[in-house]
XYZ file of C-alpha atoms in Angstrom:
503
model
C -0.004 0.010 0.002
C 1.317 3.474 -0.897
C 2.191 5.948 1.857
C 0.395 9.236 2.162
C 1.571 12.379 0.411
C 1.332 16.152 0.142
C 2.596 18.704 -2.388
C 3.825 21.996 -0.954
C 3.368 24.562 -3.691
C 3.992 28.327 -3.561
C 2.459 31.493 -4.980
C 5.993 32.508 -6.132
C 9.588 31.390 -6.079
C 11.099 31.840 -2.627
C 7.636 31.835 -0.906
C 9.023 29.404 1.681
C 8.278 25.991 0.091
C 11.660 24.461 1.073
C 11.375 25.646 4.649
C 7.747 24.609 5.079
C 8.553 21.237 3.517
C 11.489 20.693 5.885
C 9.328 21.834 8.827
C 6.546 19.392 7.992
C 9.081 16.636 7.618
C 10.708 17.367 10.992
C 7.292 17.566 12.689
C 6.240 14.239 11.258
C 9.388 12.400 12.158
C 9.055 13.636 15.749
C 5.542 11.988 15.706
C 7.092 8.653 14.765
C 6.091 8.865 11.091
C 8.599 7.413 8.582
C 8.770 10.300 6.084
C 10.786 11.313 3.009
C 11.099 14.552 1.007
C 10.682 14.744 -2.775
C 11.209 17.415 -5.390
C 10.666 16.211 -8.975
C 12.680 18.865 -10.621
C 14.975 21.354 -9.060
C 16.841 24.215 -10.648
C 19.942 25.030 -8.492
C 23.695 25.455 -8.458
C 23.685 24.360 -4.826
C 23.936 20.564 -4.912
C 25.079 17.676 -2.797
C 26.402 14.132 -3.384
C 24.548 11.190 -1.833
C 26.400 8.179 -0.486
C 25.726 6.218 -3.699
C 27.443 9.016 -5.690
C 24.362 10.833 -7.012
C 24.050 14.582 -7.342
C 20.829 16.173 -5.967
C 19.766 19.633 -4.740
C 21.097 20.570 -1.302
C 17.641 21.664 -0.243
C 16.488 18.063 -0.661
C 19.558 16.753 1.216
C 18.663 19.048 4.138
C 15.026 17.973 3.990
C 16.254 14.350 4.224
C 18.193 15.398 7.274
C 14.935 16.826 8.625
C 13.456 13.384 8.079
C 16.528 11.736 9.725
C 17.089 9.597 6.655
C 19.940 9.349 4.086
C 19.340 11.464 0.958
C 19.031 9.502 -2.319
C 18.579 10.386 -5.967
C 14.917 9.255 -5.737
C 14.259 12.380 -3.656
C 15.288 14.742 -6.570
C 15.258 12.824 -9.837
C 15.771 15.856 -12.034
C 18.295 18.658 -11.233
C 18.909 21.504 -13.614
C 22.194 23.349 -13.212
C 22.243 26.672 -15.104
C 25.323 27.274 -17.190
C 24.273 30.722 -18.416
C 21.097 32.678 -19.441
C 19.944 30.092 -21.987
C 21.050 26.600 -21.041
C 21.327 24.148 -18.155
C 23.009 20.875 -17.432
C 20.337 18.199 -16.956
C 21.152 15.811 -14.098
C 18.861 12.741 -14.150
C 18.852 10.319 -11.230
C 22.043 11.885 -9.952
C 24.016 11.809 -13.233
C 24.449 14.443 -15.919
C 22.839 13.499 -19.204
C 23.559 16.637 -21.316
C 23.058 20.333 -21.772
C 19.701 21.760 -23.004
C 18.322 25.187 -23.668
C 15.206 26.212 -21.846
C 13.277 25.891 -25.102
C 14.645 22.418 -25.722
C 13.839 21.269 -22.239
C 10.308 22.681 -22.026
C 9.686 21.843 -25.667
C 9.625 18.151 -25.123
C 12.399 16.658 -22.942
C 10.759 17.623 -19.673
C 7.451 15.827 -20.433
C 9.358 12.600 -21.320
C 10.806 12.656 -17.858
C 7.389 12.451 -16.225
C 7.365 8.637 -16.159
C 10.789 8.573 -14.425
C 9.619 11.180 -11.902
C 6.476 9.287 -11.061
C 8.349 6.014 -10.723
C 10.682 7.631 -8.157
C 7.766 9.067 -6.202
C 5.929 5.725 -6.268
C 9.071 3.916 -4.967
C 9.267 6.399 -2.064
C 5.613 6.099 -1.270
C 5.947 2.326 -1.221
C 8.824 2.642 1.302
C 7.717 5.515 3.580
C 4.547 6.301 5.574
C 4.456 9.751 3.987
C 6.270 11.704 1.244
C 6.218 15.494 1.449
C 6.772 16.961 -2.039
C 7.971 20.396 -2.885
C 6.840 22.235 -5.965
C 8.847 24.741 -7.959
C 8.104 28.378 -8.684
C 4.273 28.748 -8.939
C 1.765 26.112 -10.035
C -0.012 28.787 -12.016
C 2.659 29.255 -14.686
C 0.069 28.884 -17.432
C 2.724 29.024 -20.168
C 4.425 25.888 -18.771
C 1.492 23.844 -17.533
C 1.365 21.516 -20.554
C 4.813 20.044 -19.767
C 4.818 20.521 -16.011
C 6.294 17.595 -14.004
C 6.891 19.340 -10.639
C 3.759 21.144 -9.642
C 0.161 20.260 -10.684
C 1.473 17.821 -13.325
C 2.784 15.550 -10.585
C -0.101 16.275 -8.207
C -2.629 15.199 -10.858
C -0.712 12.011 -11.880
C 0.016 10.931 -8.344
C -3.275 12.171 -6.733
C -1.532 14.517 -4.285
C -3.384 17.100 -2.267
C -1.811 20.529 -2.548
C -1.188 23.288 0.056
C -0.121 26.648 -1.414
C 2.344 28.726 0.601
C 2.325 32.547 0.348
C 4.934 34.979 1.634
C 2.856 37.705 3.273
C 6.017 39.745 4.003
C 6.094 40.609 0.257
C 2.525 41.927 0.335
C -0.499 40.902 -1.815
C -0.841 37.422 -0.363
C -4.626 37.276 -0.636
C -4.530 38.243 -4.294
C -1.706 35.743 -4.863
C -3.657 32.898 -3.152
C -6.937 33.647 -5.063
C -5.117 34.207 -8.395
C -3.111 31.043 -8.105
C -6.246 28.900 -7.690
C -8.221 30.896 -10.348
C -5.554 30.251 -13.044
C -5.734 26.493 -12.621
C -7.927 24.099 -14.611
C -10.977 22.632 -12.888
C -9.135 19.267 -12.549
C -6.086 20.913 -10.968
C -8.272 23.034 -8.638
C -9.849 19.880 -7.146
C -6.497 19.002 -5.585
C -5.720 22.443 -4.032
C -6.874 21.958 -0.501
C -5.881 25.332 0.930
C -3.229 27.718 1.954
C -0.376 28.431 4.404
C 0.651 31.981 5.212
C 4.363 32.390 5.738
C 6.418 35.192 7.418
C 3.536 36.959 9.165
C 4.464 39.824 11.447
C 2.066 41.211 14.040
C -1.238 40.235 15.569
C -2.859 37.243 13.868
C -6.349 38.411 14.949
C -5.956 41.306 12.489
C -5.402 38.837 9.686
C -8.301 36.480 10.500
C -11.051 38.521 8.771
C -9.074 38.278 5.558
C -8.616 34.494 5.968
C -12.378 34.178 6.514
C -13.092 36.161 3.313
C -10.532 34.082 1.386
C -12.332 30.933 2.546
C -15.614 32.441 1.370
C -14.155 33.343 -2.022
C -12.341 30.054 -2.656
C -14.050 27.461 -0.432
C -10.563 26.577 0.863
C -9.228 26.957 4.371
C -5.940 28.296 5.650
C -3.857 25.511 7.396
C -1.715 27.896 9.411
C -0.123 31.323 9.757
C 3.628 30.934 10.262
C 5.239 33.917 11.979
C 8.265 35.663 10.687
C 11.439 34.225 12.265
C 15.007 35.344 11.578
C 17.452 32.808 10.314
C 15.116 29.919 9.522
C 16.290 29.290 5.906
C 17.740 25.909 5.088
C 20.319 25.479 2.316
C 19.099 27.815 -0.384
C 18.683 26.747 -4.002
C 20.328 29.929 -5.327
C 21.171 33.470 -4.287
C 23.517 34.803 -1.671
C 21.410 34.247 1.446
C 23.634 31.695 3.161
C 21.427 29.651 5.522
C 23.413 29.315 8.766
C 25.089 32.708 8.162
C 21.632 34.188 8.412
C 20.953 32.149 11.509
C 24.116 33.310 13.199
C 23.917 36.934 12.261
C 20.248 37.367 13.157
C 20.085 35.515 16.477
C 22.083 35.787 19.722
C 25.663 34.947 19.007
C 28.376 34.185 21.462
C 31.158 36.835 21.592
C 34.588 36.029 20.115
C 36.708 33.768 22.324
C 39.900 35.664 21.419
C 40.563 39.361 21.277
C 40.089 39.750 17.530
C 37.415 38.822 14.973
C 38.373 37.172 11.658
C 37.143 38.718 8.479
C 36.332 36.451 5.484
C 35.664 37.809 2.005
C 33.924 35.396 -0.443
C 34.325 36.390 -4.070
C 30.811 36.502 -5.531
C 31.751 34.949 -8.901
C 29.291 34.331 -11.681
C 27.353 31.015 -11.553
C 28.583 30.517 -7.999
C 27.832 26.998 -6.749
C 27.765 25.461 -3.313
C 28.211 28.798 -1.584
C 26.994 27.020 1.570
C 30.604 25.887 1.992
C 31.180 29.070 3.987
C 28.202 28.545 6.311
C 30.443 26.657 8.612
C 32.842 29.579 8.880
C 29.945 31.978 9.624
C 28.801 29.646 12.341
C 31.966 30.325 14.337
C 31.750 33.115 16.989
C 34.043 35.953 15.904
C 34.040 35.128 12.196
C 32.530 37.712 9.880
C 31.618 36.437 6.385
C 30.702 38.737 3.539
C 30.411 38.398 -0.249
C 32.404 40.821 -2.349
C 32.755 41.853 -5.981
C 35.332 44.679 -5.821
C 39.065 44.480 -5.447
C 39.173 47.038 -2.652
C 36.957 44.872 -0.486
C 39.712 42.340 -0.214
C 42.068 44.777 1.569
C 40.937 44.183 5.124
C 40.076 40.473 4.722
C 41.983 37.965 6.799
C 40.876 35.174 4.435
C 39.733 35.358 0.849
C 37.634 32.447 -0.421
C 37.106 31.766 -4.131
C 34.135 29.358 -4.196
C 32.847 26.828 -6.679
C 31.183 27.754 -9.945
C 29.417 26.129 -12.928
C 31.468 28.437 -15.182
C 35.160 28.266 -14.215
C 36.474 30.055 -17.304
C 33.771 32.742 -17.161
C 34.503 33.335 -13.479
C 38.208 33.609 -14.167
C 37.519 36.336 -16.701
C 35.214 38.072 -14.260
C 37.990 38.095 -11.575
C 40.335 39.714 -14.085
C 37.817 42.237 -15.375
C 37.048 43.400 -11.820
C 40.672 43.666 -10.730
C 40.143 40.922 -8.205
C 42.665 38.611 -9.901
C 45.419 41.223 -9.402
C 44.352 41.781 -5.743
C 44.410 37.995 -5.105
C 47.966 37.858 -6.652
C 49.125 40.639 -4.319
C 47.691 38.786 -1.337
C 49.528 35.608 -2.267
C 52.786 37.472 -2.759
C 52.345 38.955 0.771
C 51.636 35.556 2.270
C 48.037 36.307 3.181
C 45.512 33.464 3.244
C 43.483 32.429 0.170
C 41.270 29.353 -0.072
C 40.048 28.061 -3.451
C 37.261 25.460 -3.429
C 36.443 23.322 -6.510
C 36.226 25.924 -9.352
C 38.131 28.340 -7.176
C 40.906 25.808 -6.811
C 41.018 25.307 -10.568
C 41.279 29.063 -11.176
C 44.265 29.317 -8.789
C 46.192 26.842 -10.990
C 48.496 27.514 -13.861
C 46.567 26.273 -16.865
C 42.963 25.141 -17.753
C 42.028 22.974 -20.714
C 38.309 23.172 -21.123
C 36.460 21.545 -24.107
C 33.470 20.572 -21.947
C 32.083 23.359 -19.751
C 32.967 26.558 -21.592
C 34.564 24.947 -24.651
C 37.160 27.781 -24.470
C 40.081 25.423 -24.956
C 43.383 26.482 -23.377
C 43.180 29.250 -20.774
C 45.746 30.537 -18.353
C 44.837 30.252 -14.653
C 45.967 32.693 -11.957
C 49.296 30.772 -11.710
C 49.307 30.643 -7.904
C 49.193 26.858 -7.386
C 51.288 24.223 -9.291
C 48.179 22.677 -10.885
C 47.047 21.991 -14.424
C 43.410 21.229 -14.994
C 41.751 19.315 -17.820
C 37.971 19.174 -18.093
C 36.657 15.609 -18.575
C 33.237 14.774 -19.908
C 32.654 12.372 -17.056
C 31.687 14.220 -13.857
C 33.398 13.310 -10.566
C 30.838 12.683 -7.858
C 32.255 11.290 -4.626
C 32.110 11.536 -0.853
C 35.789 11.509 0.198
C 37.165 11.153 3.724
C 40.666 12.159 4.703
C 42.902 14.051 7.042
C 44.343 17.551 7.047
C 46.068 19.597 9.823
C 45.963 16.522 11.968
C 42.155 16.331 11.871
C 39.668 13.989 10.172
C 37.795 15.603 7.253
C 34.685 14.663 5.281
C 33.592 16.288 2.103
C 31.975 15.776 -1.273
C 33.166 16.429 -4.822
C 31.133 17.681 -7.871
C 33.394 18.628 -10.861
C 34.402 17.904 -14.401
C 37.949 19.363 -13.941
C 40.751 16.837 -13.383
C 43.733 18.313 -11.557
C 47.308 17.396 -12.334
C 49.278 18.574 -9.284
C 53.026 18.808 -9.644
C 54.158 20.553 -6.494
C 53.115 22.113 -3.152
C 52.111 20.342 -0.026
C 49.120 17.875 -0.100
C 45.817 19.291 1.095
C 42.559 17.343 0.786
C 43.537 15.856 -2.554
C 44.546 19.350 -3.726
C 47.560 21.327 -2.661
C 48.871 24.158 -0.545
C 51.658 26.607 -1.205
C 52.383 28.941 1.680
C 49.059 30.414 2.768
C 47.285 29.543 -0.528
C 45.081 26.454 -0.229
C 43.143 24.655 -2.942
C 40.857 21.641 -2.885
C 37.961 20.073 -4.871
C 36.332 19.106 -1.615
C 33.055 20.888 -0.810
C 31.831 20.675 2.786
C 35.233 20.190 4.431
C 34.772 23.134 6.767
C 31.723 21.347 8.325
C 34.239 19.020 10.004
C 34.565 20.857 13.367
C 38.131 19.897 14.321
C 39.517 20.660 10.921
C 37.677 23.982 10.705
C 39.167 25.107 14.032
C 42.698 24.020 12.978
C 42.339 25.906 9.701
C 41.054 29.002 11.339
C 43.982 28.947 13.783
C 46.434 28.848 10.821
C 44.538 31.667 9.076
C 44.542 33.826 12.307
C 48.324 33.247 12.758
C 49.099 34.176 9.122
C 46.880 37.278 9.366
C 48.310 38.390 12.630
C 44.977 38.244 14.412
C 44.429 37.253 18.052
C 41.465 35.134 17.063
C 40.693 31.932 18.840
C 38.080 29.436 17.560
C 35.411 28.511 19.991
C 36.175 25.036 21.360
C 32.601 23.772 21.269
C 30.942 24.936 17.987
C 29.173 21.972 16.455
C 28.085 22.672 12.871
C 25.966 19.468 12.767
C 24.423 20.516 16.097
C 23.488 23.948 14.721
C 21.809 22.338 11.740
C 19.801 20.080 13.999
C 18.730 23.002 16.131
C 17.660 24.831 12.979
C 15.616 21.921 11.727
C 13.982 21.471 15.149
C 13.026 25.173 14.999
C 11.346 24.566 11.656
C 9.448 21.623 13.113
C 8.397 23.772 16.138
C 7.045 26.398 13.680
C 4.740 23.809 12.060
C 3.762 22.200 15.300
C 2.932 25.443 17.005
C 1.379 27.533 14.164
C -0.199 25.089 11.763
C -3.284 22.884 12.141
C -1.315 19.668 12.221
C -4.325 17.397 12.655
C -5.793 18.837 9.435
C -2.457 18.518 7.663
C -2.272 14.900 8.638
C -5.746 14.235 7.322
C -4.651 15.714 3.996
C -1.500 13.526 3.897
C -3.389 10.435 4.801
C -6.650 10.899 2.931
C -6.023 13.456 0.135
C -7.849 16.675 -0.832
C -11.380 17.254 0.523
C -14.206 16.350 -1.826
C -16.443 19.016 -3.351
C -13.939 21.915 -3.509
C -15.572 24.623 -5.655
C -14.253 25.742 -9.034
C -12.975 29.339 -9.102
C -13.263 30.997 -12.470
C -11.863 31.719 -14.995
C -9.633 28.608 -14.690
C -6.687 27.843 -16.964
C -6.823 29.228 -20.544
C -7.722 26.604 -23.110
């Protein structure tokens, strides 16, 4: 027998679908329910590698953590990784299968993936008591409905009830709720059970008359009003809002242990990927993390981080155009710390041969590390474990570039020369002992009297964050009604709201 299910849709992108999905997952697992997350199609440069070596969106990996289960490719069967304004790499069941333009994808390829997506969902529902699905963007994208496999397309095919989340902090939430339903076909509308208001500030009693009117207009109830809370984002799909950085900056933070703070500047390169690598730095008391795009902003930084990217050659050109490449070169000459991760590591090398990602051919790197990089068609997807600075380190790798290292000191399968460090390993800074040892080295090189806190647990902070999301659902949503939806589906007899979807 299939387990229950629910689709969390949104009036817009960034309405809070990922957070609400994670919160429902954590609430359910605390009730003893065996639950899994699911997102049929994700567009993100922020990805993760599962234990079986599959690449999925980081948001789904964090939702799996909310469920206290291992993430798998089944939870995010289609991942789109933008490579520019017009095309994306398509990752199917954790493996890249090619590059497609938006027109090519929506023009036919997407619909052909529906069977695979439904098979993955069915397998999860056969294994778990409940599967909480996350939509993408808005379900009322009328230009894309015909080929939709992530919103109402999957809800219709799998018989999932739908709750629509709206961000009231943006304004216009009632119009957004009504308009979302009214632009769906009659068949789709039958599955939309109701609404969840997200990020409400103030007195809920002032909102209740509007909720009553919305119920009268649509015949659909509101399943909860979630208050605005600082720092509740889990790993973002895209953008610069780093999840735990937000948590740390916007909540009570312990003062620095040492006399100085440590300033970290992250180069905001084009097509930046896995920017959550620096979350663990921001989680440390006394570490200030900021994203920069001007050379002068590196001047007072104690550590400069060049993060990963889906466009290494393009990002390298950007660093040069902005004068950041010269500023990084001066830092290296002065012995000031620089860390390159994945694409950032590749850029710090001497030479790049790329006939795969940019097809630019031979390109000179920054020439800081003794590394030559050749892009292979096969993508490296691994979960390595090793040691650095006397500490155990875990990470994950997602890259086409193959590094030929011919000098320097070994560092996490990359290398180190002086105070310039390079590695393909994402997530290494989440290993608490290694992070502290690395920050001590950086502080010494920068001449700062900074001391890492002895007890910061990055995994512990994540667990606290997920528990707070679960609390939000438990305390501010009608959980009995949500469970009835998950178990029994959308209520019968929901009214049609005209005009419906265009023919």
